């Protein structure tokens, strides 16, 4: 009889020639456990997903309660379903008052796709602008506005009339004109290796979009739901976008995403054509129940107030001659090394010692750290000790 590992390689589509091949049997809190019982500290949260840890008891309880009521009923937006309605109401309470309409989807890429359509439909324009080295997803529209040519060259032709500007570069804002339907930008550039914008840049971007009538679309797929130490990353810049995107940390481990705007802007999907955006499984009631529980845990457990102290502890402990720099916004962190060739053996060695890290798509010389927000100081100390030991052994 074939093992699960063999079946994985034979029948499950692969995305690289070197998958990690960890066979995980269970997960709890900040730990994953393989079939041999080895524990791994998960310092990447499933790539920014498990912000409140794996299988948080309040999320499990919410899922179980919804399972006893109903699963999928109807395509999104036709029936009044309590999990969807309560989640949308709770999201609005975290946002400026005019961002009061939530469209629920299944993933971050779907949120991007919906927002791009929304910008074009609302403005009647065609041009979309994003930043070089941005990452917005792998579906065709999302890939079109992703800012790495190496990542998308093999899939062209993509959407026409897409332009790119430099992140944090004020002169490039002149490229936003009255032809521009929307500017999509990350609150922090994630896959570029945690690149933070200047407040002046973000405020100038907001003003330029207002002047030209372009919609400012804030991609909070990695940064939302507390990752940066504020519930939304854009709160740090004193601006308000026209559209907010979220997913990843939103669902507590369940698949869900959303794009959020005003009732005026979102209203264009109701006619010309009717049903201007449709999703069958978007806003799945079980995922919505999990997302509402996640939001409540973040707000009720004082997690946001702890983020900066935990990030600072990582920075204090991760000191080594091989580490060239550490960049972070809250608990979204990049630990920079000289090269991928230096970093990759360290990541591999740390995994054998029980700590899971990663690198970034467009910054492969930096180690990704994005642990669950519930990680404790003792667990941070344990993780950093292992990472430093891995560096020493590989060196």
XYZ file of C-alpha atoms in Angstrom:
395
model
C 0.000 0.000 0.000
C 1.351 3.434 -0.943
C 2.189 5.857 1.847
C 0.685 9.316 2.050
C 4.044 10.752 1.017
C 4.061 8.632 -2.123
C 0.448 9.526 -2.906
C 1.298 13.194 -2.368
C 4.047 13.047 -4.974
C 2.092 10.939 -7.455
C -1.345 12.529 -7.386
C -1.235 15.991 -5.801
C -0.229 18.840 -8.113
C 3.170 20.214 -7.141
C 4.349 23.811 -7.250
C 8.083 23.190 -6.873
C 10.610 20.386 -7.235
C 11.453 20.588 -3.535
C 8.333 20.587 -1.326
C 9.016 20.550 2.406
C 7.360 17.116 2.705
C 6.512 17.511 6.387
C 3.635 15.148 7.128
C 1.619 16.945 9.787
C -0.845 14.973 11.904
C -2.173 17.716 14.176
C -1.698 21.352 15.142
C -2.382 23.323 18.304
C -1.513 26.889 19.244
C 1.897 27.757 17.789
C 2.908 24.124 17.202
C 2.581 21.609 14.389
C 3.104 17.895 15.094
C 4.231 15.375 12.523
C 3.309 11.692 12.267
C 6.308 10.792 14.426
C 5.225 13.136 17.194
C 7.899 15.775 16.579
C 6.757 19.284 17.449
C 7.536 22.273 15.244
C 7.232 25.915 16.269
C 5.316 27.500 13.389
C 6.921 30.904 12.860
C 5.086 31.609 9.601
C 1.470 30.846 10.610
C 0.759 29.026 7.375
C 2.014 32.187 5.581
C 0.204 34.730 7.707
C -3.014 32.755 8.227
C -3.147 31.471 11.793
C -2.887 34.852 13.535
C -4.570 33.517 16.686
C -2.803 30.163 16.520
C -3.865 26.797 15.223
C -7.246 25.455 16.325
C -8.014 28.235 18.779
C -10.754 26.852 21.059
C -13.124 29.765 20.422
C -12.809 29.285 16.671
C -13.351 25.535 16.946
C -16.430 26.189 19.064
C -17.821 28.653 16.511
C -17.235 26.193 13.679
C -18.916 23.357 15.551
C -21.918 25.531 16.409
C -22.394 26.504 12.756
C -22.036 22.889 11.593
C -25.151 22.070 13.604
C -27.153 24.770 11.768
C -26.361 24.724 8.045
C -23.562 24.685 5.484
C -23.843 26.161 1.981
C -27.330 27.392 1.133
C -27.205 29.712 -1.875
C -24.848 31.808 -3.983
C -23.525 34.840 -2.138
C -25.867 37.746 -1.531
C -29.299 36.157 -2.011
C -30.271 34.759 1.407
C -29.943 36.555 4.744
C -27.447 34.365 6.593
C -26.528 35.288 10.154
C -22.800 34.360 9.930
C -22.327 36.640 6.902
C -24.362 39.520 8.301
C -22.741 39.464 11.741
C -19.249 39.271 10.255
C -19.890 42.193 7.885
C -21.257 44.254 10.791
C -18.244 43.431 12.972
C -15.814 44.317 10.164
C -17.465 47.685 9.668
C -16.939 48.460 13.347
C -13.153 48.152 12.817
C -13.174 50.618 9.905
C -14.033 54.261 9.169
C -17.800 54.624 8.989
C -18.120 54.974 5.226
C -16.364 51.648 4.594
C -19.624 49.916 5.355
C -20.117 47.324 2.591
C -18.354 43.964 2.646
C -18.278 41.536 -0.262
C -17.240 38.102 1.045
C -15.186 35.768 -1.131
C -13.032 32.659 -0.679
C -9.460 33.957 -0.788
C -7.148 36.920 -1.081
C -6.745 36.570 -4.831
C -10.534 36.613 -5.221
C -10.698 39.778 -3.130
C -8.172 41.378 -5.484
C -10.129 40.274 -8.553
C -13.334 41.756 -7.165
C -11.653 45.032 -6.255
C -10.116 45.443 -9.720
C -13.520 44.946 -11.323
C -15.058 47.356 -8.831
C -12.544 50.114 -9.634
C -13.064 49.793 -13.375
C -16.842 49.637 -13.109
C -17.170 52.552 -10.657
C -14.809 54.918 -12.454
C -15.522 53.863 -16.027
C -11.756 53.846 -16.574
C -9.381 51.073 -17.613
C -5.923 51.795 -16.218
C -4.758 49.957 -13.103
C -1.585 50.893 -11.227
C 0.391 48.826 -8.739
C 3.938 48.788 -7.402
C 7.038 47.007 -8.559
C 7.788 43.981 -6.330
C 4.203 43.871 -5.090
C 2.382 40.576 -4.676
C -1.390 40.422 -5.039
C -2.092 36.787 -5.977
C -1.724 34.244 -8.756
C -5.021 34.371 -10.655
C -4.914 36.247 -13.959
C -6.118 39.662 -12.783
C -4.210 39.508 -9.509
C -1.102 38.346 -11.346
C -1.461 41.237 -13.788
C -1.051 43.765 -10.965
C 1.665 41.767 -9.210
C 4.897 43.662 -9.685
C 7.450 40.974 -10.571
C 7.977 40.266 -14.246
C 9.863 37.054 -13.474
C 6.800 35.753 -11.664
C 4.364 36.445 -14.491
C 6.375 36.363 -17.733
C 5.373 32.791 -18.570
C 1.640 33.555 -18.277
C 1.328 36.539 -20.618
C -0.792 37.986 -22.129
C -2.376 39.271 -18.942
C -4.667 42.262 -18.319
C -3.901 45.234 -20.556
C -3.450 48.798 -19.335
C -1.572 47.934 -16.145
C 1.289 50.188 -15.040
C 3.745 49.921 -12.162
C 5.276 52.557 -9.925
C 8.049 52.393 -7.355
C 6.925 51.807 -3.776
C 7.769 54.749 -1.525
C 8.938 56.889 -4.476
C 7.067 60.187 -4.494
C 7.886 61.308 -8.073
C 6.182 58.217 -9.521
C 2.827 59.367 -8.154
C 2.683 61.705 -11.161
C 1.828 58.612 -13.234
C -1.590 58.463 -11.525
C -3.939 60.453 -13.782
C -7.603 60.838 -14.690
C -7.187 57.688 -16.778
C -6.481 55.626 -13.662
C -9.312 53.459 -12.354
C -7.495 52.275 -9.254
C -4.157 52.081 -7.486
C -3.640 48.849 -5.564
C -0.932 48.913 -2.924
C 0.124 46.798 0.053
C 0.055 48.402 3.476
C 3.493 46.796 3.844
C 5.182 45.131 0.892
C 5.280 41.525 2.026
C 6.908 39.365 -0.631
C 9.409 42.147 -1.335
C 10.811 41.377 2.114
C 8.763 43.561 4.495
C 9.268 47.000 2.981
C 7.558 49.780 4.939
C 6.296 52.985 3.333
C 6.916 56.462 4.640
C 3.860 58.137 6.118
C 4.447 61.101 3.779
C 4.359 58.778 0.769
C 1.106 57.120 1.798
C -0.535 60.477 2.487
C 0.633 61.851 -0.848
C -0.721 58.736 -2.562
C -4.083 59.218 -0.878
C -4.177 62.854 -1.985
C -3.209 61.993 -5.574
C -5.973 59.394 -5.822
C -8.470 61.892 -4.451
C -7.357 64.552 -6.951
C -7.601 62.229 -9.959
C -10.680 60.274 -8.919
C -8.787 56.973 -8.853
C -9.799 54.470 -6.173
C -7.124 53.681 -3.588
C -7.222 49.929 -2.984
C -5.345 48.881 0.153
C -4.189 45.257 0.070
C -4.297 44.109 3.710
C -4.264 40.406 2.896
C -1.035 39.841 4.847
C -1.216 42.832 7.187
C -4.859 42.833 8.260
C -6.329 41.306 11.411
C -3.580 42.494 13.709
C -0.394 41.343 12.009
C 1.224 44.805 12.219
C 0.088 45.594 15.763
C -2.931 47.601 14.607
C -6.036 45.845 13.340
C -5.416 47.275 9.852
C -1.998 48.293 8.609
C -3.250 51.523 7.037
C -4.153 52.853 10.497
C -0.456 53.629 10.993
C -0.439 56.143 8.136
C -3.408 58.325 9.046
C -5.167 57.668 5.742
C -8.399 56.009 4.646
C -8.482 53.909 1.453
C -11.490 53.542 -0.842
C -11.317 49.749 -0.834
C -9.768 47.397 1.749
C -8.819 43.791 0.980
C -8.426 41.050 3.584
C -8.049 37.264 3.756
C -5.270 35.090 5.297
C -5.438 35.939 9.043
C -9.157 36.665 8.746
C -10.474 33.114 8.965
C -8.537 31.551 11.822
C -7.497 28.768 9.453
C -10.668 28.639 7.356
C -10.717 29.876 3.730
C -12.255 33.322 3.391
C -11.517 36.767 1.981
C -13.283 40.068 1.474
C -13.155 43.388 -0.309
C -14.743 46.251 1.590
C -15.850 49.656 0.355
C -18.674 52.175 0.682
C -22.274 51.404 -0.183
C -22.052 53.968 -2.989
C -19.060 52.333 -4.652
C -20.160 48.747 -4.066
C -23.616 49.572 -5.395
C -22.385 49.556 -9.002
C -22.463 45.756 -8.988
C -26.273 45.805 -8.800
C -26.912 46.892 -12.385
C -25.398 47.172 -15.860
C -25.125 44.253 -15.555
C -27.231 42.911 -12.730
C -25.169 40.509 -10.570
C -22.010 42.333 -11.605
C -19.922 40.105 -9.359
C -20.906 36.577 -8.382
C -19.414 33.886 -6.148
C -20.952 30.531 -5.279
C -19.060 29.697 -2.111
C -17.961 33.198 -1.045
C -19.039 33.909 2.513
C -19.388 30.231 3.374
C -21.233 30.209 6.712
C -18.642 28.049 8.478
C -15.801 30.291 7.324
C -17.772 33.387 8.356
C -18.403 31.948 11.816
C -14.672 31.245 12.153
C -13.762 34.745 10.936
C -16.121 36.428 13.397
C -14.629 34.352 16.216
C -11.124 35.308 15.052
C -12.013 39.003 15.092
C -13.458 38.668 18.592
C -10.412 36.807 19.907
C -8.062 39.498 18.574
C -10.109 42.287 20.124
C -10.945 40.592 23.423
C -7.561 38.993 24.197
C -5.479 42.177 24.134
C -3.331 40.673 21.361
C -2.723 43.945 19.520
C -1.151 45.570 22.569
C 1.384 42.723 22.803
C 2.594 42.712 19.198
C 5.317 45.371 19.434
C 6.856 43.905 22.593
C 6.987 40.468 20.998
C 8.525 41.864 17.808
C 11.113 43.746 19.847
C 12.038 40.547 21.672
C 12.742 38.846 18.339
C 14.922 41.797 17.351
C 16.820 41.729 20.660
C 17.497 38.010 20.521
C 18.312 37.540 16.834
C 21.814 38.982 16.874
C 24.496 37.274 14.773
C 27.191 38.350 12.352
C 25.366 36.506 9.555
C 22.232 38.632 10.099
C 22.576 41.819 8.081
C 19.308 43.542 9.020
C 15.844 42.974 10.483
C 12.817 44.761 9.050
C 9.400 44.543 10.582
C 5.961 45.970 10.961
C 4.681 44.320 14.107
C 5.007 40.556 13.768
C 5.569 40.636 10.028
C 9.350 40.356 9.982
C 12.208 39.872 7.525
C 15.609 38.738 8.792
C 18.138 39.531 6.083
C 21.168 37.399 5.207
C 23.824 37.836 2.544
C 22.173 35.556 -0.020
C 19.686 32.768 -0.604
C 22.617 30.353 -0.649
C 23.418 31.394 2.928
C 19.788 31.475 4.078
C 18.329 28.258 2.639
C 20.571 25.833 4.627
C 19.712 27.771 7.796
C 15.977 27.383 7.135
C 16.451 23.663 6.453
C 18.546 23.123 9.571
C 16.049 25.014 11.749
C 13.260 22.734 10.512
C 15.194 19.669 11.599
C 15.504 21.301 15.017
C 11.782 22.061 15.228
C 11.328 25.628 13.941
C 9.576 26.435 10.664
C 10.521 29.620 8.836
C 10.535 30.558 5.142
C 11.808 33.143 2.659
C 10.017 35.711 0.484
C 9.084 35.348 -3.179
C 10.862 38.521 -4.268
C 13.469 38.684 -1.509
C 15.000 35.247 -1.172
C 17.889 36.367 1.038
C 15.519 37.223 3.913
C 13.939 34.852 6.399
C 10.196 35.236 6.879
C 8.965 35.420 10.470
C 5.220 35.845 10.978
C 4.337 33.770 14.030
C 0.868 33.502 15.537
C 0.153 36.624 17.563
C -0.454 34.369 20.578
C 3.185 33.269 20.710
C 4.619 33.690 24.228
C 7.919 35.235 25.292
C 9.229 31.804 26.279
C 8.336 30.417 22.863
C 10.060 33.369 21.173
C 13.171 32.685 23.225
C 13.039 28.992 22.320
C 12.604 29.775 18.632
C 15.431 32.302 18.523
C 17.796 29.928 20.346
C 17.106 27.299 17.688
C 17.527 29.738 14.783
C 20.864 30.950 16.182
C 21.984 27.343 16.699
C 21.025 26.573 13.081
C 23.065 29.565 11.888
C 26.050 28.429 13.926
C 25.884 24.832 12.702
C 25.503 25.768 9.051
C 28.232 28.390 9.292
